[in-house]
Short mmCIF file of C-alpha atoms (C1' of nucleotides) in Angstrom, two decimals:
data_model
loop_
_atom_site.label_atom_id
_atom_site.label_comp_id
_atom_site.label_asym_id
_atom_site.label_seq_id
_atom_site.Cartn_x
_atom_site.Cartn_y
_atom_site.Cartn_z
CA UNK A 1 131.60 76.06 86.50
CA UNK A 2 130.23 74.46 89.79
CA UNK A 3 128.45 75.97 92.44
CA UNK A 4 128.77 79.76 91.31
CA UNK A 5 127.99 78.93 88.05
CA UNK A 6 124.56 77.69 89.42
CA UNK A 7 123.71 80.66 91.55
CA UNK A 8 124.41 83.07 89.02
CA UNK A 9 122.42 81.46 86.33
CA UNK A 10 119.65 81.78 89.17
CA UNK A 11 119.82 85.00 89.99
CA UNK A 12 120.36 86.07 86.15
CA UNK A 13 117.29 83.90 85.59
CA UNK A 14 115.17 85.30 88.69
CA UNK A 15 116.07 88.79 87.75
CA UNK A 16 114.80 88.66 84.41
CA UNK A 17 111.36 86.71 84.95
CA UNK A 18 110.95 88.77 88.30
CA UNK A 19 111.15 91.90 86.07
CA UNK A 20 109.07 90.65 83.61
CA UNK A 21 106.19 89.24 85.22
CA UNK A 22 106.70 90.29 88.79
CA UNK A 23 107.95 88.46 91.97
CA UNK A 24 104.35 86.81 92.60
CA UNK A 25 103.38 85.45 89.74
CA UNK A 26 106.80 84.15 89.53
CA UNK A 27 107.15 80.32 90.11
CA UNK A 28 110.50 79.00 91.23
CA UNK A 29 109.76 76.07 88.23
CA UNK A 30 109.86 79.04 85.59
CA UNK A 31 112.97 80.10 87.00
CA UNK A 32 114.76 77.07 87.48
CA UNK A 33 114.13 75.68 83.89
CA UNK A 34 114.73 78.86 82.30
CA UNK A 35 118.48 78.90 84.78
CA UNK A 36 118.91 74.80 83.96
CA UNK A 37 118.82 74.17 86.82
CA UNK A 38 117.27 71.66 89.35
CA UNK A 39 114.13 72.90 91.53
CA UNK A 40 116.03 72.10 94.26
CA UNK A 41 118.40 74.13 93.75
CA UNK A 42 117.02 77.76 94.70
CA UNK A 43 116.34 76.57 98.18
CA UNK A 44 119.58 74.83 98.83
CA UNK A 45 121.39 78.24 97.57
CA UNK A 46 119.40 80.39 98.71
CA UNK A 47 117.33 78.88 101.21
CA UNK A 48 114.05 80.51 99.96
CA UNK A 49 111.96 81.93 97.15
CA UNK A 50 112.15 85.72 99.50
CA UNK A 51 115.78 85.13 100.18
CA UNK A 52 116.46 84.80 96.38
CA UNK A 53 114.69 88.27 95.99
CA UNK A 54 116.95 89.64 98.54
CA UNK A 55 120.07 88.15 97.17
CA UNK A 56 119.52 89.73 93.63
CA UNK A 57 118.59 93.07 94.87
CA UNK A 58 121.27 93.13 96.53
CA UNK A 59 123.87 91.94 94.07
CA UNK A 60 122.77 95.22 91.79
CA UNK A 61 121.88 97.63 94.46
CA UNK A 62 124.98 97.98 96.49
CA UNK A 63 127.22 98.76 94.24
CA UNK A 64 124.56 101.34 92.33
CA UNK A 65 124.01 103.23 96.03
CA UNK A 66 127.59 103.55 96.40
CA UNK A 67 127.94 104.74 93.34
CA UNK A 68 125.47 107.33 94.13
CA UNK A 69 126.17 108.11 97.06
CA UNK A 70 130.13 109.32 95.61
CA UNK A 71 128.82 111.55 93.00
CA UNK A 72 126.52 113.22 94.75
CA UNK A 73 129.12 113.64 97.76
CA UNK A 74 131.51 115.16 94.66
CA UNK A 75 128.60 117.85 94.14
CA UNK A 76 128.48 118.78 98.15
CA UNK A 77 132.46 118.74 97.99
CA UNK A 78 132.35 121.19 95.39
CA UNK A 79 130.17 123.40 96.49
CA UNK A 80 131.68 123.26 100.14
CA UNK A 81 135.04 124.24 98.49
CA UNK A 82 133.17 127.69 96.54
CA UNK A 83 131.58 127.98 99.60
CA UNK A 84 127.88 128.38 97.54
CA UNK A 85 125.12 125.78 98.12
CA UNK A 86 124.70 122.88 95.49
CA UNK A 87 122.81 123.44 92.37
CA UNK A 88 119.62 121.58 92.49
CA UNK A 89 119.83 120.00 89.07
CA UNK A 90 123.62 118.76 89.94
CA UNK A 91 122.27 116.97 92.29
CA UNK A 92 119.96 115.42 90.53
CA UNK A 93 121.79 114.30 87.90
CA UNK A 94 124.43 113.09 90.54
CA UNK A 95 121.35 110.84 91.88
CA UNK A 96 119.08 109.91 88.52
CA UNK A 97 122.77 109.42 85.91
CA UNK A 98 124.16 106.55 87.27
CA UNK A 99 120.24 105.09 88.08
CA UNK A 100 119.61 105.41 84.45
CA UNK A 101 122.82 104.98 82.71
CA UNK A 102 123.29 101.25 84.64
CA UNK A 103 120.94 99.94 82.23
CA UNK A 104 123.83 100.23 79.92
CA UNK A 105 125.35 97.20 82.06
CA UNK A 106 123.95 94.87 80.08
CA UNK A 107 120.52 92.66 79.48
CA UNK A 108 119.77 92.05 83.01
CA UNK A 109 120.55 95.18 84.38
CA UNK A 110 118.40 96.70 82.12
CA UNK A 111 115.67 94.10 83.75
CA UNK A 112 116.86 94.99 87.47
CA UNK A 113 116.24 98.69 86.62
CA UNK A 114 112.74 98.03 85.18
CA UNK A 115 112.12 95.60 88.54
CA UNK A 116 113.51 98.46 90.94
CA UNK A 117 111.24 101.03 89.54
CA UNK A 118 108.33 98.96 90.12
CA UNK A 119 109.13 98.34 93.57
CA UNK A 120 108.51 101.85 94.48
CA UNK A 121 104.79 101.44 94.38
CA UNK A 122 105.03 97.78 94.60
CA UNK A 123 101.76 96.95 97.11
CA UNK A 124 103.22 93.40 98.46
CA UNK A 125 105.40 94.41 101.46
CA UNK A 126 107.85 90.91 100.82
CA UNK A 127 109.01 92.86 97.40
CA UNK A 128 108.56 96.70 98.92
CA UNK A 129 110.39 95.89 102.49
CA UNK A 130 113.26 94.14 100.85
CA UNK A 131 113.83 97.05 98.48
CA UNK A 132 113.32 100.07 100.37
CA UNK A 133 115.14 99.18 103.49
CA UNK A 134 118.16 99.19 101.15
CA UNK A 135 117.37 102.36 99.37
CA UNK A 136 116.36 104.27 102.56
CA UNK A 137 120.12 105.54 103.52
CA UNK A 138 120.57 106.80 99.81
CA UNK A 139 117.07 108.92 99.51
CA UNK A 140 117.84 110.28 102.78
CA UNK A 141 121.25 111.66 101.90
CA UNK A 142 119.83 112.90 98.82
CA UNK A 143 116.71 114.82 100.27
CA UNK A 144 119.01 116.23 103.06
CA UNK A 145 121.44 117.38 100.07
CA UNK A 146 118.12 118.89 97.77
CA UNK A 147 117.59 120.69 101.94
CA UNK A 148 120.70 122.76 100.93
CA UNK A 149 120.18 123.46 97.34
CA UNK A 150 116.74 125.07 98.13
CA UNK A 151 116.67 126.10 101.57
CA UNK A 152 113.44 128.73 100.77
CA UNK A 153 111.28 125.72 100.30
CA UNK A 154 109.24 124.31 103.43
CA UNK A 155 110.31 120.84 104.09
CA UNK A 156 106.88 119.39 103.38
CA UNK A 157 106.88 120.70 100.28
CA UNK A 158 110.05 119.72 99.06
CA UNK A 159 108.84 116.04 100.36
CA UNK A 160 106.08 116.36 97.83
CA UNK A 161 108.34 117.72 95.11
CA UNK A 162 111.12 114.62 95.69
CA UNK A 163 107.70 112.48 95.82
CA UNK A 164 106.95 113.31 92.58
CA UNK A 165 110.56 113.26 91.34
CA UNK A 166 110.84 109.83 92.11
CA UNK A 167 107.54 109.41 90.52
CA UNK A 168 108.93 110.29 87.24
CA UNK A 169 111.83 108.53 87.01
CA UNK A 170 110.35 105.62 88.53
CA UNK A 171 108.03 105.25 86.08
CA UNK A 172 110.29 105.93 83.18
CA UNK A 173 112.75 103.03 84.66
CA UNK A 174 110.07 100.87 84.21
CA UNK A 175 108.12 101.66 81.36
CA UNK A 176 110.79 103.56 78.74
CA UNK A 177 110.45 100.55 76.44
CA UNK A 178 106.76 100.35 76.10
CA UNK A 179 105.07 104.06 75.74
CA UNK A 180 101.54 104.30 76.64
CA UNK A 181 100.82 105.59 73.13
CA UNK A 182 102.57 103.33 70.29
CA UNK A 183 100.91 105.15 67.08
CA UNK A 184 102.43 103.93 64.20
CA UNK A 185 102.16 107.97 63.58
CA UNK A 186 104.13 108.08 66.39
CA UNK A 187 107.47 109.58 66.63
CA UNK A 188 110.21 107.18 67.60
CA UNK A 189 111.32 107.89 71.31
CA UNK A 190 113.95 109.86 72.72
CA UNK A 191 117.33 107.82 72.77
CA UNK A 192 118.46 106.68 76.37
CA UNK A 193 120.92 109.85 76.66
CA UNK A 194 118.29 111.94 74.91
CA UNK A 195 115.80 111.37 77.52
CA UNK A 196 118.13 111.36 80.66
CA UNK A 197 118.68 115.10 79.55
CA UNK A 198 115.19 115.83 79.29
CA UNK A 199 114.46 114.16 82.59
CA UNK A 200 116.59 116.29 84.34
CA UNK A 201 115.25 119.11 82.56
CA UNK A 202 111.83 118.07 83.66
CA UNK A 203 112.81 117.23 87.12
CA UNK A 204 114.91 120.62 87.81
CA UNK A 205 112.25 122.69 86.65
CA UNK A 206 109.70 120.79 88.56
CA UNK A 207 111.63 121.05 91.83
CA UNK A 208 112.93 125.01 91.43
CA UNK A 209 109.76 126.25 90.76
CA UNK A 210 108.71 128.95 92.71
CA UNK A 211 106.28 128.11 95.37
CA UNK B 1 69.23 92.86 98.56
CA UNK B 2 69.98 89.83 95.92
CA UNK B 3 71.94 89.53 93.02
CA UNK B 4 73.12 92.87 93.12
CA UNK B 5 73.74 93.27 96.31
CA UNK B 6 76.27 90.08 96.12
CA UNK B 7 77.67 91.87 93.01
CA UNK B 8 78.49 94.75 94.27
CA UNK B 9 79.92 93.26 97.49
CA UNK B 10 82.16 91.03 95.18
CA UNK B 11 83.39 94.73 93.82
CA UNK B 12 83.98 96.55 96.85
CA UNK B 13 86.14 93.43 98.55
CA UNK B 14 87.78 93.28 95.37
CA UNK B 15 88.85 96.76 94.81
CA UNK B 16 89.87 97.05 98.10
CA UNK B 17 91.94 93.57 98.22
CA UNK B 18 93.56 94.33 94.36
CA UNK B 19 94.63 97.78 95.90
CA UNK B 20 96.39 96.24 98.67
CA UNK B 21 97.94 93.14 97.86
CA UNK B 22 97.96 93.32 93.96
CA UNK B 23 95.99 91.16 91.45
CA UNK B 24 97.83 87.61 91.77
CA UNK B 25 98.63 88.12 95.33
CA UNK B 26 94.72 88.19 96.01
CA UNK B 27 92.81 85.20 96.18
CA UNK B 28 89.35 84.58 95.49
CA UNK B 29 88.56 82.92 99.18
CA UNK B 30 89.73 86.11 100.84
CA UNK B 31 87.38 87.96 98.57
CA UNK B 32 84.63 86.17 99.01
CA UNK B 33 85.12 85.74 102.57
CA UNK B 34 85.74 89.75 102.88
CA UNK B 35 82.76 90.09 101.12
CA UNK B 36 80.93 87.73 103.38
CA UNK B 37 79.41 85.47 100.06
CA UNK B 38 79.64 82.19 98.56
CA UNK B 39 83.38 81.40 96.97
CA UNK B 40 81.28 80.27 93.62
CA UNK B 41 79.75 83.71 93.54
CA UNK B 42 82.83 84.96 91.56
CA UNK B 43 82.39 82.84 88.58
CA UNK B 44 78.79 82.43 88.91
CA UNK B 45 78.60 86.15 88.42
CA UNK B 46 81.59 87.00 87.29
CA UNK B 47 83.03 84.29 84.85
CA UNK B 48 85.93 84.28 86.27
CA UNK B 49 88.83 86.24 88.61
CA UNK B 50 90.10 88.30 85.54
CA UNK B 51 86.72 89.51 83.97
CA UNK B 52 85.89 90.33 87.88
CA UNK B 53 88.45 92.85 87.36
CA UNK B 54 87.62 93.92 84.32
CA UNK B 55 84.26 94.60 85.56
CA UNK B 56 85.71 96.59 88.59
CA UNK B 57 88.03 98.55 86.87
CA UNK B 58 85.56 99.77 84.29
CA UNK B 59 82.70 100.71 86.86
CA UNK B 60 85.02 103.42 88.24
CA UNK B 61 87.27 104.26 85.31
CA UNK B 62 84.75 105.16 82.75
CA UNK B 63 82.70 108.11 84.92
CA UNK B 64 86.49 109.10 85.53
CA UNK B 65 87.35 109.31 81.98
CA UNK B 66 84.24 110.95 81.15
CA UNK B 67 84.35 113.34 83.50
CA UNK B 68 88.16 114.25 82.43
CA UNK B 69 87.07 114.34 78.64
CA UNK B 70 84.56 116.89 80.18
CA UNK B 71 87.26 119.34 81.69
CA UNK B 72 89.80 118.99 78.92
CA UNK B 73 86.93 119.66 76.28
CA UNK B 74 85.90 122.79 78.18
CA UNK B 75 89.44 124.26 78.47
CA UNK B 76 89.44 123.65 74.86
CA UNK B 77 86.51 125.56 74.17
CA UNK B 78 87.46 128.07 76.19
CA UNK B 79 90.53 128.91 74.38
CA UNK B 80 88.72 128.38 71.20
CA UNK B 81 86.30 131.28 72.09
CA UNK B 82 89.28 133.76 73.04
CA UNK B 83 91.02 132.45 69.97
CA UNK B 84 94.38 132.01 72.07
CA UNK B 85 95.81 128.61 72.75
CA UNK B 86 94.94 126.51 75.50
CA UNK B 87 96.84 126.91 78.66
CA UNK B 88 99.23 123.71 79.58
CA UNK B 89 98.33 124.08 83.20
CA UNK B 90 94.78 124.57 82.57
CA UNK B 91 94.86 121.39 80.78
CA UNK B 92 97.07 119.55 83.34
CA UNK B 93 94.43 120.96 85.81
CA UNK B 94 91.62 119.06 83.70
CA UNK B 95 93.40 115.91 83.91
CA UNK B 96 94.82 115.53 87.09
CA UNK B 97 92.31 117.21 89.39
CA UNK B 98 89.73 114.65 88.80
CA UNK B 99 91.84 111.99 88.80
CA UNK B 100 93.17 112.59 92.64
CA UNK B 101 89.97 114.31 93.86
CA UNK B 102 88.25 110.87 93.26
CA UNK B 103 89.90 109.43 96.25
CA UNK B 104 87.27 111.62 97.98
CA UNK B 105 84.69 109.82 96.31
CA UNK B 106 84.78 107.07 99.10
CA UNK B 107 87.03 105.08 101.05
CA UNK B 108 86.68 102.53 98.31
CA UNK B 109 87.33 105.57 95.80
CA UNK B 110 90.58 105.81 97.44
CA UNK B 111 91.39 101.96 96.78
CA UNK B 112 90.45 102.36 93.54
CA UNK B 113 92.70 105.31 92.72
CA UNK B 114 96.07 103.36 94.08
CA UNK B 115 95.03 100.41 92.19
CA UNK B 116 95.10 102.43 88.78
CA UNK B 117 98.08 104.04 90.13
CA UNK B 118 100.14 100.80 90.05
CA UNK B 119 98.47 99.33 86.75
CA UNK B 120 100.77 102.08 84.82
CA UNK B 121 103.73 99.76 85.73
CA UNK B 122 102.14 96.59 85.98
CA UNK B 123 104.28 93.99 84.77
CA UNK B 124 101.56 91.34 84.24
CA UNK B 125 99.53 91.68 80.79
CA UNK B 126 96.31 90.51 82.23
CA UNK B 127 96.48 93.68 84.96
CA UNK B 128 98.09 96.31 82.27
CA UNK B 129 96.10 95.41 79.49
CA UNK B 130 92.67 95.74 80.97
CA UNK B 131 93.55 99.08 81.87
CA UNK B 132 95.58 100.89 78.93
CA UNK B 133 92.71 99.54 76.75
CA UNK B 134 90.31 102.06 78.73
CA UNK B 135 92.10 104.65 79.56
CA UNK B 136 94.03 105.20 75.84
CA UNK B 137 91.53 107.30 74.23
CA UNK B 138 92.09 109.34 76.92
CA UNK B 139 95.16 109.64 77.13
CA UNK B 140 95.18 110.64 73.47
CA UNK B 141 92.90 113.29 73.80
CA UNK B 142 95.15 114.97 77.12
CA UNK B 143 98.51 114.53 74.66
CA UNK B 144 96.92 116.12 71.84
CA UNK B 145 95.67 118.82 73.30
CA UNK B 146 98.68 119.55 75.03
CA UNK B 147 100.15 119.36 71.36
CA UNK B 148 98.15 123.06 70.64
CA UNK B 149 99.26 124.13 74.30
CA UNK B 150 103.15 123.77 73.48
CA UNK B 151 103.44 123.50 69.73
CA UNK B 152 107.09 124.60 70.15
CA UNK B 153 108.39 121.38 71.60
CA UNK B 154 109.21 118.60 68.77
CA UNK B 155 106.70 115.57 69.26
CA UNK B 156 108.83 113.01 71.10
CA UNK B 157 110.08 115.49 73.29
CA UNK B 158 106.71 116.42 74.78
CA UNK B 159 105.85 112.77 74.74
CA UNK B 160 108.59 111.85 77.16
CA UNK B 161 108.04 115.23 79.36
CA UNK B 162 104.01 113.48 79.50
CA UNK B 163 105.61 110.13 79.97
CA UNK B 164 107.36 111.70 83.15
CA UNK B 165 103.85 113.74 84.52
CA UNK B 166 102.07 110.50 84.17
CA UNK B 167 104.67 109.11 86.20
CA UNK B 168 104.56 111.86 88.87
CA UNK B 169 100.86 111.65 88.92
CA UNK B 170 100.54 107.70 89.16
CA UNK B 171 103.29 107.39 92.01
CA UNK B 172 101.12 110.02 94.44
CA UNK B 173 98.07 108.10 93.41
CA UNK B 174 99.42 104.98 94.96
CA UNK B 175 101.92 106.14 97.33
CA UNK B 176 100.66 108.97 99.20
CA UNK B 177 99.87 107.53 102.23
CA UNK B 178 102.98 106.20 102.78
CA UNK B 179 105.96 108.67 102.17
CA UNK B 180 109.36 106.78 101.27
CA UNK B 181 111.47 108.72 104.04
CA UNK B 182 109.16 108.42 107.44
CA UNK B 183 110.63 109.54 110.24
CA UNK B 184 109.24 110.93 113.41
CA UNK B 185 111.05 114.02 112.77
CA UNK B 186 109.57 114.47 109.35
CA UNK B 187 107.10 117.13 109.11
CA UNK B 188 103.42 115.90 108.61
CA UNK B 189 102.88 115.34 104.86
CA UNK B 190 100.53 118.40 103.02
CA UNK B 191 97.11 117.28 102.87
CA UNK B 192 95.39 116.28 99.50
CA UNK B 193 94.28 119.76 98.26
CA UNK B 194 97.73 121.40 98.69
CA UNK B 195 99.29 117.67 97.31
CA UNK B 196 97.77 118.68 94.30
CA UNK B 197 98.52 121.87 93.94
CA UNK B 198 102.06 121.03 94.38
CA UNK B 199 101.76 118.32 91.63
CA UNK B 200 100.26 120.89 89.37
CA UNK B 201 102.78 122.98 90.08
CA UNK B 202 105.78 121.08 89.44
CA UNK B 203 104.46 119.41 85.93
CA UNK B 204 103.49 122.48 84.84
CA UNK B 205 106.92 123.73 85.61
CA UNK B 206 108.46 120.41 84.35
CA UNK B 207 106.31 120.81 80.98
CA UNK B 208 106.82 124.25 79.99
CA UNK B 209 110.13 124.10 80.97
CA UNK B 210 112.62 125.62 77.84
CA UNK B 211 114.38 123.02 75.93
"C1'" DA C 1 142.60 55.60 94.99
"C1'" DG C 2 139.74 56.67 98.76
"C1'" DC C 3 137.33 59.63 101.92
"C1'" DG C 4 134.45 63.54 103.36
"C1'" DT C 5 132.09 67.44 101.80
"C1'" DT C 6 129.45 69.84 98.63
"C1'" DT C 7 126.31 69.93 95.05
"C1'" DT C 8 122.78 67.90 91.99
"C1'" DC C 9 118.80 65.27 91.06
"C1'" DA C 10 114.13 63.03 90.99
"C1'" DA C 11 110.41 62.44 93.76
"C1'" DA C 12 107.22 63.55 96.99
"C1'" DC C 13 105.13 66.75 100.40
"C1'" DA C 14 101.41 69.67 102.22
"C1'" DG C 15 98.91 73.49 101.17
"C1'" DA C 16 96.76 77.00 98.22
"C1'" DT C 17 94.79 78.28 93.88
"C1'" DG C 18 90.86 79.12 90.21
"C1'" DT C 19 87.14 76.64 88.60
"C1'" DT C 20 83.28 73.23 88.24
"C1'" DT C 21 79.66 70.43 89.85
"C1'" DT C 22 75.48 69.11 92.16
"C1'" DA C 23 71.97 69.99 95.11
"C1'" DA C 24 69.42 73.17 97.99
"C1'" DT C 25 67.16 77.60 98.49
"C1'" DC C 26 64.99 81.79 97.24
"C1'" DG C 27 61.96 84.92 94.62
"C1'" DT C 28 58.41 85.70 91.37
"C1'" DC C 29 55.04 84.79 88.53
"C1'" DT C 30 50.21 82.19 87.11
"C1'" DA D 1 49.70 76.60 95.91
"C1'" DG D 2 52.66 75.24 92.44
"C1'" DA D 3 56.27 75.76 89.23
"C1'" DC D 4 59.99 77.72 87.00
"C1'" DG D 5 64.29 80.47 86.68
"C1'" DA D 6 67.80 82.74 89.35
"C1'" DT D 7 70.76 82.56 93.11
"C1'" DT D 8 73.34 80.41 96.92
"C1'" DA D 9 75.73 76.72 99.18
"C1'" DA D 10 79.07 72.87 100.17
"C1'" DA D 11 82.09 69.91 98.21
"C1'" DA D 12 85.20 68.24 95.10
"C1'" DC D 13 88.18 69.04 90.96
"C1'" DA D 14 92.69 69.33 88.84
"C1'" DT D 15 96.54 72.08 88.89
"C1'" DC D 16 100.09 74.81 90.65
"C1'" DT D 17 102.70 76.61 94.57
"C1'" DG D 18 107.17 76.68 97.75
"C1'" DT D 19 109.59 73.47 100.25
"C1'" DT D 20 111.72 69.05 101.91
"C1'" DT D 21 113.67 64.52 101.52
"C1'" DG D 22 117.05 60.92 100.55
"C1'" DA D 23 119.89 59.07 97.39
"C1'" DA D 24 123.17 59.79 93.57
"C1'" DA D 25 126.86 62.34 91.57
"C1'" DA D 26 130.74 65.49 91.53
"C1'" DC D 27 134.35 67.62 93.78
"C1'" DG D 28 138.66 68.61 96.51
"C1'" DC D 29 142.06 66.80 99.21
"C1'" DT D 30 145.74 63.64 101.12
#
DNA sequence: AGCGTTTTCAAACAGATGTTTTAATCGTCT
DNA sequence: AGACGATTAAAACATCTGTTTGAAAACGCT
C-alpha cells in the first residue's frame, strides 16, 4: 500500500484522463488529484510528465504485442505444417482479436485502447514517437505475414490496403462508444463481438479484393 | 492589404500550425508570429483561439460539403432516371473523391485535409464538436443513400461497415505522408490518384461484402 | 528504540498560455 | 485639412503549466 500503490493509482489515473482528453491538454494537477496523490509525486516516480506516457504505454502494450505476435505465429505454424500459405482473414483476426477483445480487461484498458487508436494519427511526435517505436516490430511481422497470404498483390499496394486496415480499426478503437450519428431513430450498435466479426468481414474483403 | 489581409494570414498560419501540432499544442504567439501580425490580432478579429478555429474550419469545410452533396445528389439522380438503385461505389466515389482531391487545392488544402482527418478522433470537445456539428448533415445524407444502395444489410450493420470506411478514409487523410512501416527498402508509396483508387476499392469491397 | 532510506508533502520556481488594456497609427470620408 | 472609426502595436494581466526544493513523515532493518 506504499510506493506501488502510488504509481499505479498514477498510471490508472494518467491513462484514463490521457484517453479522455489527450496527453496535451492533460495537466499533471488533474492527474494527481484525480490518483490522490501529491504533485510531486509523478516526477519523483516517474521523473517526467513524457516518461509517465512512456511508462503506461508500456505497462499495456507489451504484453498485448506479445500476445499478438503468438497468435499470429500459430496461423504461420499452421499453414507451414499444410504446407499452403496463410489465409488472409486468419491473420487478421490473429492481429485485430486480441487488439479489440483487451478492452474486455477492464475500465482502463478499455481507455488505453481508445488512447492507442488515437495515437496512430496523433500529430504531436512526444505521443506518436513513444507509441509507434513500440508497435513498429509487431506491424512489421504482420505486413510480412499479409506478404504470404497474398503474394499476387504489389507490395505498394498491399501498403495502402494495411494503411487503410489500420485506418478502420483505429478509428473504431477509438470512437466505438460515440457513433458519428446518435439518432434517437437510430439502431442500437453492434455488440463488441458483433462488430469484431463484422470488422474482419470488412477488413478481409477490403484486403482480398482483386486489384 | 488591411483587415483582410491580416485575417486571412491569421487562417493560413493557423491551419497549417492546427494540422501539425494539434489544437492545444499550438499557441497563439507562434501563430501570430508565423503569420507575421500583431499577437492581439487573434482576438481583435477573432474573439478568441477557439472561434479562430471555428472560423477556419468552416471556410474550407462548407465548399467541401457542398460540393460532396453535389456528387452524391447526382448519383442519386442518376439512378433515379434508370430507375435502378444507386451504385455503393458510385456513391463512395461521390464522397471520398472530393474529400482527398482537395489536398490538391493548395499546400494549405493539404493542411486542412489532415486536420479534419484527426478531428474524427479528437478527444477534446472543443476540436470534435466544431467539426461533427458541420459535417453531420452530411454525413446523413452519404449513410442514407447508401441505405437504397444496400437495402439488404440490417441498419446497424451498415452503420458499423460506414463507421469502418470513415475510418479508412480519415487515417489516409492525415497519415499519408508518413507510412507507419518506413524503411529504405520499402517500395515508394502509390501516388494520390492511385491512393484513391485503392481506397475506393477496398471500401467498396469492405461494404458490399456478404454478411 | 534508533538509524538510514524511501516516500510524501506543501511551497515555490520559472516559463508559457489566452486574453485585455491603452495608446498609437492608418484609412476614409466631409 | 480635420475628424472619426477601424486596425495595429506594445505591454501587462491573471492563470496555468511542468518541475524543483527542502523539510516532514513513513518505512524497513538491526
Amino acid at each position: 500500500m506504499s510506493q506501488l500503490d502510488t504509481k499505479t493509482r498514477i498510471l490508472d489515473a494518467g491513462e484514463h484522463l490521457f484517453a479522455r482528453d489527450g496527453f496535451h491538454n492533460t495537466s499533471l494537477r488533474a492527474i494527481t488529484s484525480l490518483a490522490k496523490v501529491n504533485l510531486a509525486a509523478v516526477n519523483y516516480h516517474f521523473g517526467s510528465k513524457e516518461a509517465l506516457l512512456q511508462t503506461l504505454i508500456e505497462r499495456r502494450l507489451l504484453p498485448l504485442n506479445q500476445l499478438r505476435k503468438e497468435q499470429i505465429d500459430a496461423v504461420l505454424a499452421a499453414a507451414a505444417a499444410t504446407g499452403a500459405a496463410p489465409s488472409a482473414r486468419a491473420l487478421l483476426r490473429a492481429f485485430i482479436e486480441p487488439t479489440l477483445a483487451f478492452r474486455s480487461a477492464g475500465p482502463g484498458a478499455q481507455d488505453f485502447i481508445s488512447l492507442v487508436g488515437r495515437s496512430m494519427s496523433e500529430p504531436d511526435e512526444t505521443v506518436r514517437n513513444c507509441f509507434i517505436g513500440l508497435v513498429l516490430p509487431n506491424f512489421r511481422l504482420f505486413f510480412e505475414s499479409l506478404q504470404l497470404a497474398l503474394p499476387q498483390l504489389p507490395t505498394a499496394v498491399l501498403m495502402a490496403r494495411v494503411q487503410f486496415t489500420i485506418g478502420a480499426m483505429s478509428h473504431v478503437m477509438c470512437t466505438s462508444h460515440k457513433p458519428i450519428i446518435n439518432d434517437p431513430s437510430a439502431p442500437k450498435p453492434l455488440d463488441d463481438t458483433a462488430l469484431i466479426e463484422q470488422l474482419l468481414q470488412f477488413v478481409t474483403s477490403g484486403l482480398e479484393a482483386p486489384q
